[in-house]
Amino acid sequence: MSSYGRVKPDIVAYGREIMGSKISTGCKSLSGTSVASPVVAGIVCLLVSIIPENKRKDILNPASVKQALVEGAAKLPGPNIYEQGAGRVNLLESFEILMSYEPRASIFPGVLDYTDCPYSWPFCRQPLYAGAMPVIFNATILNGMAVIGYVESPPTWHPFGEDGNLLSVHFTYSDVIWPWTGYLALHMQIKEEGAQFSGVIEGNVTVKVYSPPAPGEKSRRSSTCVLQLKLQVVPTPPRSVRILWDQFHSIKYPPGYIPRDSLDVRNDILDWHGDHLHTNFHIMFDTLRDAGYYIETLGSPLTCFDARQYGTLLLVDLEDEYFPEEIKKLRDDVINSGLSVVVFADWYNVDTMVKMRFFDDNTRSWWTPVTGGSNVPALNDLLASFGIAFGNKILNGDFVLNGEQSRYASGTDILKFPRGGYLHSFPFMDSSESGATQNILLSGMTKTDTPILGFLEVGRGRIAVYGDSNCLDSSHMVTNCYGLLKKMLDFTSRNIKDPMLFSDSVRQEKPLYADKNQIPSRRTDVNFSTYSRVVGKELTCSHDSRFEVWGTKGYNLQVRGRNRKLPGYHVIDLGRGLNSTVDTSVTVTSNTTQKVVDSSGNNYWGFFYRDDIDMPVLVATHWLVPATVAILGLLILFWRMQKRRRRRRGSGSGRFTNL
């Protein structure tokens, strides 16, 4: 799962066709949050009025009123927690809470129940299991005791049974709670001992909060907050059905002008929907879960996950850059560790971006896109060692694939692809020349067959690339491509090849090649470091990665930690980690040598790391170099021993002659 902000909204209220008075005379009906908010404001006024005036200062404050509202709300049967918060506001229940209220601290929401679907979506949609990325749940601490409060000691996990010891919980939280509120984040993962466990884990998380004495009081106020957990756990799924979603390289709104993915959408110029697995990609998430896949979210660089635990890394509509260590590790993950990659790119055209400038009246400044629909130059750097590159065309049109009608909405083209791969082309119109300001395509434009979909086997892994992400994004989707996505995952995760997608007619007998000057280049007039988590930043695994790599540069760069063995539970090394031993003989395809220097400054990888991939070459990158060094050492030692023996024989015969 993923890192979230705290639950919003807090509550919901009636906001559709609400009758109210006109400015002049009579009544009219209104809808929306502008109506629901006054409803809540009116309820708060009524609640305040029932508290005697001489007690209002002691009882009423922003936190206590919010406690009364959320604890008294009625949960609705359909919407999830991120759609309704605590539920529909309930005046009578909130009234009962305030009538007997004593100043205290509490946690909102007070319950996380994996068995409560759809309310606890997305948490209830996918169970916990050993080896997964931590599930992060962010709660709010409400302090009704005073404007300022302090966490007395670190939060603690109290399991209800022995099985609860299989859950490892790390906490990040507000040391100081001000004004009135703070946060408590739970980072939860199942220990390796629970790799075969199936069942429910229950328990409470408690945190003690205290505030200074109120006027007239001598001792400080204190309160214990409780968060109830009920978590569903399953045995660790096989690697083939585990997918890792890259969230780290998606730039968050609103630090910069990230343009929309479909240029046909004129009324929504910003890509502000979050590009998150559980927001505008939530239908895709549910579709993959229904298909039996488990999807985890990576909120740290690509060095921060163990590739041997996942079948496919899913890269969709990404805008950020990549650290050099990420590029190097991904290549090793694919070739030697058998990780597969699925890429959904999007348009990138500098001329079109320049035409999309606009003057923002709020900031009184010109805004210009910092990248395209996706960051194609960065993706090309990531895929360069596999011989794959996207172009700068903006393609539009309908096409039929596997008997299904699809829409290509402002997608890009594939410029480079290796021999031996499978590449699909369709007739499209390129609107990059006409620019983004045109309402219709130029009448004289003709359709040209352009490659947009490719499949490739490389080393132990497999790669599938597609030039448009709009068909997975529910924000402005024309037609979905979930069927295509599942066939791509069948190939990458299970090596199942659809006959239509892997027909001989689309197999590349020679590489698709493009000169470097044809590859899209980055904008030079934008300071990308302002928006990026990579450019000008340090490579560090953050709190949404596995505990053992927090604060490090990640797997293959730091030594992996171990969980403490629990009494009564057999430690199952999920392996596939730093210290595992695997057969690393692989088949790599290549034709152009590219020199790559490792972190020690050695150049011996130049033979193995190539730019364009064509012909198969058998290599064993993990053992060949050390084995060669060992053999040379033995030969030198043998040579020295032989030389010493010859010297002894020569000196012995000399002494015998002199006698």
XYZ file of N, CA and C in Angstrom, residues 92-239:
444
model
N -27.638 14.762 17.103
C -28.056 14.213 18.398
C -26.924 13.437 19.063
N -26.189 12.603 18.297
C -25.079 11.846 18.876
C -23.968 12.778 19.354
N -23.649 13.794 18.575
C -22.631 14.756 18.983
C -23.074 15.521 20.223
N -24.381 15.796 20.326
C -24.929 16.457 21.513
C -24.693 15.588 22.759
N -24.953 14.289 22.665
C -24.762 13.388 23.810
C -23.293 13.353 24.236
N -22.378 13.373 23.265
C -20.948 13.340 23.596
C -20.530 14.600 24.337
N -20.990 15.745 23.882
C -20.593 17.001 24.525
C -21.212 17.171 25.912
N -22.385 16.627 26.109
C -23.046 16.786 27.406
C -22.240 16.130 28.531
N -21.506 15.078 28.227
C -20.718 14.392 29.255
C -19.224 14.512 28.986
N -18.816 15.513 28.248
C -17.428 15.608 27.800
C -16.476 16.025 28.920
N -15.361 15.317 29.001
C -14.239 15.682 29.855
C -13.029 15.884 28.950
N -12.256 16.946 29.155
C -11.116 17.209 28.275
C -10.194 15.989 28.164
N -9.884 15.581 26.941
C -9.080 14.387 26.694
C -8.464 14.481 25.300
N -7.515 13.574 25.055
C -6.936 13.421 23.717
C -7.477 12.137 23.096
N -7.510 12.100 21.781
C -8.006 10.913 21.084
C -7.345 10.818 19.718
N -7.531 9.665 19.067
C -6.999 9.440 17.722
C -8.167 9.327 16.750
N -8.031 9.990 15.616
C -9.030 9.876 14.559
C -8.334 9.476 13.257
N -8.844 8.426 12.596
C -9.884 7.491 13.027
C -9.366 6.592 14.152
N -10.264 6.108 14.963
C -9.881 5.276 16.087
C -9.799 3.806 15.758
N -10.174 3.431 14.525
C -10.191 2.018 14.142
C -9.674 1.870 12.715
N -8.815 0.869 12.498
C -8.438 0.439 11.151
C -8.743 -1.044 11.073
N -9.792 -1.384 10.322
C -10.291 -2.755 10.259
C -10.210 -3.247 8.819
N -9.299 -4.195 8.557
C -9.120 -4.728 7.210
C -10.305 -5.569 6.748
N -11.148 -5.983 7.672
C -12.292 -6.813 7.292
C -13.520 -5.969 6.967
N -13.417 -4.669 7.113
C -14.552 -3.767 6.908
C -14.464 -3.155 5.511
N -15.046 -3.822 4.544
C -15.032 -3.343 3.158
C -16.457 -2.958 2.747
N -16.692 -1.908 2.006
C -15.678 -1.084 1.338
C -15.179 0.101 2.162
N -15.646 0.229 3.417
C -15.294 1.425 4.193
C -13.782 1.587 4.323
N -13.055 0.496 4.581
C -11.613 0.594 4.800
C -10.811 0.461 3.509
N -11.465 0.634 2.351
C -10.728 0.614 1.088
C -9.710 1.748 1.080
N -8.485 1.582 0.597
C -7.956 0.404 -0.085
C -7.328 -0.634 0.841
N -7.273 -0.340 2.150
C -6.604 -1.260 3.075
C -7.276 -2.631 3.091
N -8.610 -2.645 3.032
C -9.329 -3.917 3.084
C -9.211 -4.697 1.780
N -8.702 -4.062 0.735
C -8.666 -4.690 -0.591
C -7.474 -5.615 -0.756
N -6.420 -5.388 0.032
C -5.232 -6.227 -0.090
C -4.675 -6.526 1.294
N -4.567 -7.807 1.675
C -4.080 -8.155 3.011
C -2.585 -7.913 3.158
N -2.129 -7.967 4.389
C -0.697 -7.896 4.673
C -0.047 -9.256 4.435
N 1.252 -9.258 4.176
C 2.017 -10.498 4.086
C 3.490 -10.163 4.279
N 4.247 -11.161 4.690
C 5.671 -10.966 4.957
C 6.415 -10.597 3.685
N 7.378 -9.700 3.818
C 8.199 -9.300 2.685
C 7.669 -8.128 1.900
N 6.458 -7.652 2.228
C 5.848 -6.557 1.466
C 6.370 -5.206 1.941
N 6.160 -4.197 1.113
C 6.417 -2.830 1.540
C 5.504 -2.506 2.723
N 5.957 -1.666 3.656
C 5.103 -1.340 4.801
C 3.786 -0.714 4.364
N 2.723 -1.075 5.066
C 1.449 -0.379 4.903
C 1.482 0.816 5.846
N 1.194 1.985 5.310
C 1.277 3.207 6.106
C -0.118 3.771 6.313
N -0.452 3.988 7.572
C -1.746 4.576 7.907
C -1.502 5.815 8.753
N -1.996 6.959 8.283
C -1.811 8.227 8.981
C -3.080 8.626 9.714
N -2.965 8.766 11.015
C -4.095 9.178 11.851
C -3.814 10.561 12.435
N -4.856 11.190 12.943
C -4.760 12.510 13.560
C -4.912 12.389 15.067
N -4.043 13.054 15.802
C -4.186 13.157 17.256
C -4.936 14.443 17.565
N -6.076 14.320 18.212
C -6.882 15.479 18.630
C -6.685 15.683 20.120
N -6.220 16.854 20.491
C -5.946 17.143 21.902
C -6.949 18.155 22.437
N -8.014 17.647 23.083
C -9.023 18.528 23.650
C -8.653 19.096 25.002
N -7.412 18.796 25.499
C -7.010 19.270 26.827
C -6.447 20.679 26.795
N -5.759 21.046 25.704
C -5.146 22.377 25.624
C -4.664 22.615 24.205
N -4.288 23.846 23.936
C -3.814 24.199 22.607
C -2.490 23.517 22.298
N -1.709 23.205 23.335
C -0.436 22.531 23.136
C -0.385 21.251 23.958
N 0.218 20.228 23.401
C 0.371 18.956 24.098
C 1.668 18.292 23.685
N 2.039 17.261 24.429
C 3.296 16.561 24.173
C 3.060 15.057 24.249
N 3.758 14.320 23.369
C 3.721 12.867 23.448
C 4.685 12.451 24.559
N 4.149 11.782 25.566
C 4.929 11.460 26.762
C 5.993 10.405 26.502
N 5.662 9.379 25.716
C 6.594 8.302 25.402
C 6.219 7.738 24.037
N 7.133 7.023 23.386
C 6.821 6.488 22.051
C 5.574 5.619 22.067
N 4.783 5.657 21.001
C 3.598 4.797 20.900
C 3.992 3.324 21.007
N 3.069 2.508 21.464
C 3.351 1.079 21.633
C 2.246 0.235 21.014
N 2.638 -0.955 20.566
C 1.721 -1.921 19.963
C 1.436 -3.015 20.975
N 0.127 -3.242 21.256
C -0.306 -4.240 22.223
C -1.160 -5.282 21.505
N -0.550 -6.400 21.069
C -1.339 -7.432 20.377
C -2.254 -8.163 21.336
N -3.387 -8.663 20.816
C -4.345 -9.402 21.635
C -3.957 -10.876 21.784
N -3.072 -11.371 20.939
C -2.682 -12.772 21.001
C -1.254 -12.959 20.552
N -0.760 -14.196 20.643
C 0.612 -14.511 20.274
C 0.895 -14.175 18.815
N -0.110 -14.369 17.947
C 0.101 -14.087 16.525
C 0.407 -12.615 16.270
N -0.022 -11.755 17.174
C 0.224 -10.326 17.002
C 1.686 -9.956 17.025
N 2.537 -10.858 17.556
C 3.974 -10.594 17.564
C 4.583 -10.701 16.169
N 3.826 -11.248 15.240
C 4.308 -11.305 13.858
C 4.253 -9.947 13.174
N 3.525 -9.003 13.767
C 3.401 -7.656 13.196
C 4.486 -6.758 13.768
N 5.214 -6.114 12.885
C 6.211 -5.130 13.288
C 5.683 -3.750 12.920
N 5.623 -2.859 13.915
C 5.081 -1.518 13.691
C 6.135 -0.478 14.058
N 6.442 0.394 13.134
C 7.279 1.552 13.419
C 6.385 2.786 13.373
N 6.723 3.776 14.181
C 5.880 4.963 14.296
C 6.665 6.221 13.948
N 5.987 7.134 13.264
C 6.451 8.517 13.163
C 5.294 9.380 13.640
N 5.597 10.419 14.409
C 4.510 11.155 15.061
C 4.972 12.547 15.472
N 4.017 13.372 15.855
C 4.304 14.720 16.336
C 4.762 14.649 17.788
N 5.978 15.101 18.056
C 6.411 15.202 19.455
C 5.606 16.272 20.177
N 5.389 17.366 19.475
C 4.602 18.477 20.023
C 3.291 18.557 19.252
N 2.186 18.594 19.987
C 0.854 18.657 19.366
C 0.365 20.096 19.473
N 0.397 20.776 18.339
C 0.044 22.202 18.339
C -0.320 22.628 16.925
N -1.335 23.477 16.757
C -2.342 23.836 17.758
C -3.483 22.821 17.753
N -3.716 22.208 18.859
C -4.823 21.289 19.107
C -4.663 19.917 18.450
N -3.862 19.803 17.391
C -3.782 18.537 16.650
C -2.335 18.150 16.351
N -2.131 16.867 16.087
C -0.856 16.327 15.640
C -1.121 15.122 14.768
N -0.078 14.375 14.450
C -0.272 13.208 13.590
C 0.410 11.987 14.199
N -0.074 10.820 13.829
C 0.516 9.543 14.199
C 0.490 8.655 12.963
N 1.668 8.278 12.464
C 1.769 7.423 11.287
C 2.255 6.045 11.704
N 1.544 5.006 11.240
C 1.915 3.624 11.503
C 2.541 3.029 10.243
N 3.731 2.459 10.385
C 4.405 1.772 9.283
C 4.404 0.296 9.657
N 3.552 -0.487 8.997
C 3.299 -1.868 9.426
C 3.797 -2.873 8.396
N 4.521 -3.887 8.883
C 4.916 -4.986 8.008
C 4.977 -6.279 8.816
N 4.764 -7.380 8.129
C 4.786 -8.702 8.760
C 6.226 -9.221 8.738
N 6.659 -9.785 9.866
C 8.019 -10.301 9.965
C 8.171 -11.573 9.141
N 9.424 -11.935 8.877
C 9.703 -13.100 8.045
C 9.138 -14.375 8.650
N 9.021 -14.408 9.987
C 8.462 -15.592 10.633
C 7.008 -15.828 10.239
N 6.350 -14.803 9.714
C 4.942 -14.924 9.335
C 4.723 -15.194 7.868
N 5.752 -15.686 7.170
C 5.641 -15.885 5.720
C 4.568 -16.898 5.356
N 4.249 -17.844 6.272
C 3.222 -18.848 5.993
C 1.959 -18.637 6.821
N 1.901 -17.538 7.567
C 0.754 -17.305 8.452
C -0.465 -16.840 7.664
N -1.625 -17.344 8.052
C -2.890 -16.915 7.467
C -3.884 -16.705 8.597
N -4.455 -15.510 8.671
C -5.412 -15.249 9.733
C -5.534 -13.771 10.006
N -6.101 -13.449 11.151
C -6.357 -12.062 11.552
C -5.494 -11.725 12.759
N -4.863 -10.566 12.709
C -4.096 -10.040 13.844
C -4.849 -8.844 14.403
N -5.076 -8.857 15.714
C -5.794 -7.763 16.366
C -4.980 -7.221 17.529
N -5.220 -5.974 17.844
C -4.561 -5.349 18.977
C -4.803 -3.854 18.983
N -4.167 -3.164 19.932
C -4.313 -1.723 20.071
C -2.959 -1.040 20.009
N -2.955 0.138 19.434
C -1.811 1.038 19.516
C -2.184 2.134 20.503
N -1.334 2.359 21.481
C -1.622 3.406 22.471
C -0.516 4.448 22.448
N -0.904 5.676 22.726
C 0.050 6.776 22.838
C -0.444 7.716 23.934
N 0.459 8.078 24.842
C 0.114 8.942 25.969
C 0.453 10.387 25.634
N -0.512 11.249 25.901
C -0.374 12.670 25.613
C -0.607 13.456 26.906
N 0.176 14.490 27.124
C -0.067 15.354 28.286
C 0.001 16.819 27.869
N -0.672 17.658 28.647
C -0.703 19.103 28.432
C -0.450 19.816 29.749
N -0.015 21.065 29.699
C 0.213 21.820 30.942
C -1.089 21.962 31.738
N -0.986 22.222 33.045
C -2.201 22.406 33.858
C -3.048 23.563 33.338
N -4.339 23.399 33.424
C -5.255 24.484 33.067
C -5.248 25.519 34.186
N -5.733 26.744 33.924
C -5.805 27.757 34.990
C -6.545 27.220 36.213
N -5.914 27.346 37.374
C -6.517 26.861 38.608
C -6.155 25.427 38.945
N -5.458 24.722 38.022
C -5.044 23.343 38.281
C -3.551 23.296 38.606
N -3.135 22.306 39.420
C -1.740 22.178 39.821
C -0.995 21.100 39.032
N -1.678 20.049 38.674
C -1.019 18.957 37.955
C -1.373 19.019 36.468
N -0.468 18.476 35.664
C -0.688 18.496 34.225
C -1.812 17.535 33.843
N -2.427 17.789 32.717
C -3.479 16.921 32.204
C -2.840 15.818 31.354
N -3.352 14.621 31.438
C -2.811 13.518 30.641
C -3.944 12.643 30.134
N -3.684 11.976 29.050
C -4.697 11.138 28.430
C -4.015 10.068 27.588
N -4.609 8.894 27.488
C -4.092 7.803 26.666
C -4.990 7.615 25.454
N -4.398 7.769 24.277
C -5.145 7.602 23.029
C -5.021 6.152 22.560
N -6.086 5.634 21.973
C -6.111 4.243 21.540
C -6.548 4.165 20.077
N -5.782 3.397 19.296
C -6.140 3.086 17.918
C -6.271 1.573 17.807
N -7.460 1.098 17.417
C -7.708 -0.339 17.304
C -7.334 -0.829 15.903
N -6.589 -1.948 15.870
C -6.182 -2.541 14.597
C -6.771 -3.936 14.460
N -7.253 -4.231 13.265
C -7.696 -5.572 12.920
C -7.213 -5.829 11.493
N -6.162 -6.632 11.369
C -5.450 -6.769 10.115
C -5.568 -8.176 9.557
N -5.848 -8.272 8.268
C -5.910 -9.558 7.587
C -4.528 -9.894 7.042
N -4.045 -11.122 7.321
C -2.715 -11.543 6.890
C -2.835 -12.836 6.088
N -2.072 -12.936 5.000
C -2.047 -14.148 4.170
C -0.597 -14.575 3.979
N -0.372 -15.834 3.592
C 0.994 -16.260 3.269
C 1.567 -15.417 2.136
N 2.865 -15.235 2.138
C 3.506 -14.424 1.110
C 3.203 -14.989 -0.276
N 2.603 -14.190 -1.154
C 2.259 -14.684 -2.499
C 3.515 -14.990 -3.313
N 3.394 -15.829 -4.334
C 4.550 -16.095 -5.197
C 4.991 -14.839 -5.929
N 6.244 -14.828 -6.278
C 6.830 -13.664 -6.938
C 6.066 -13.262 -8.193
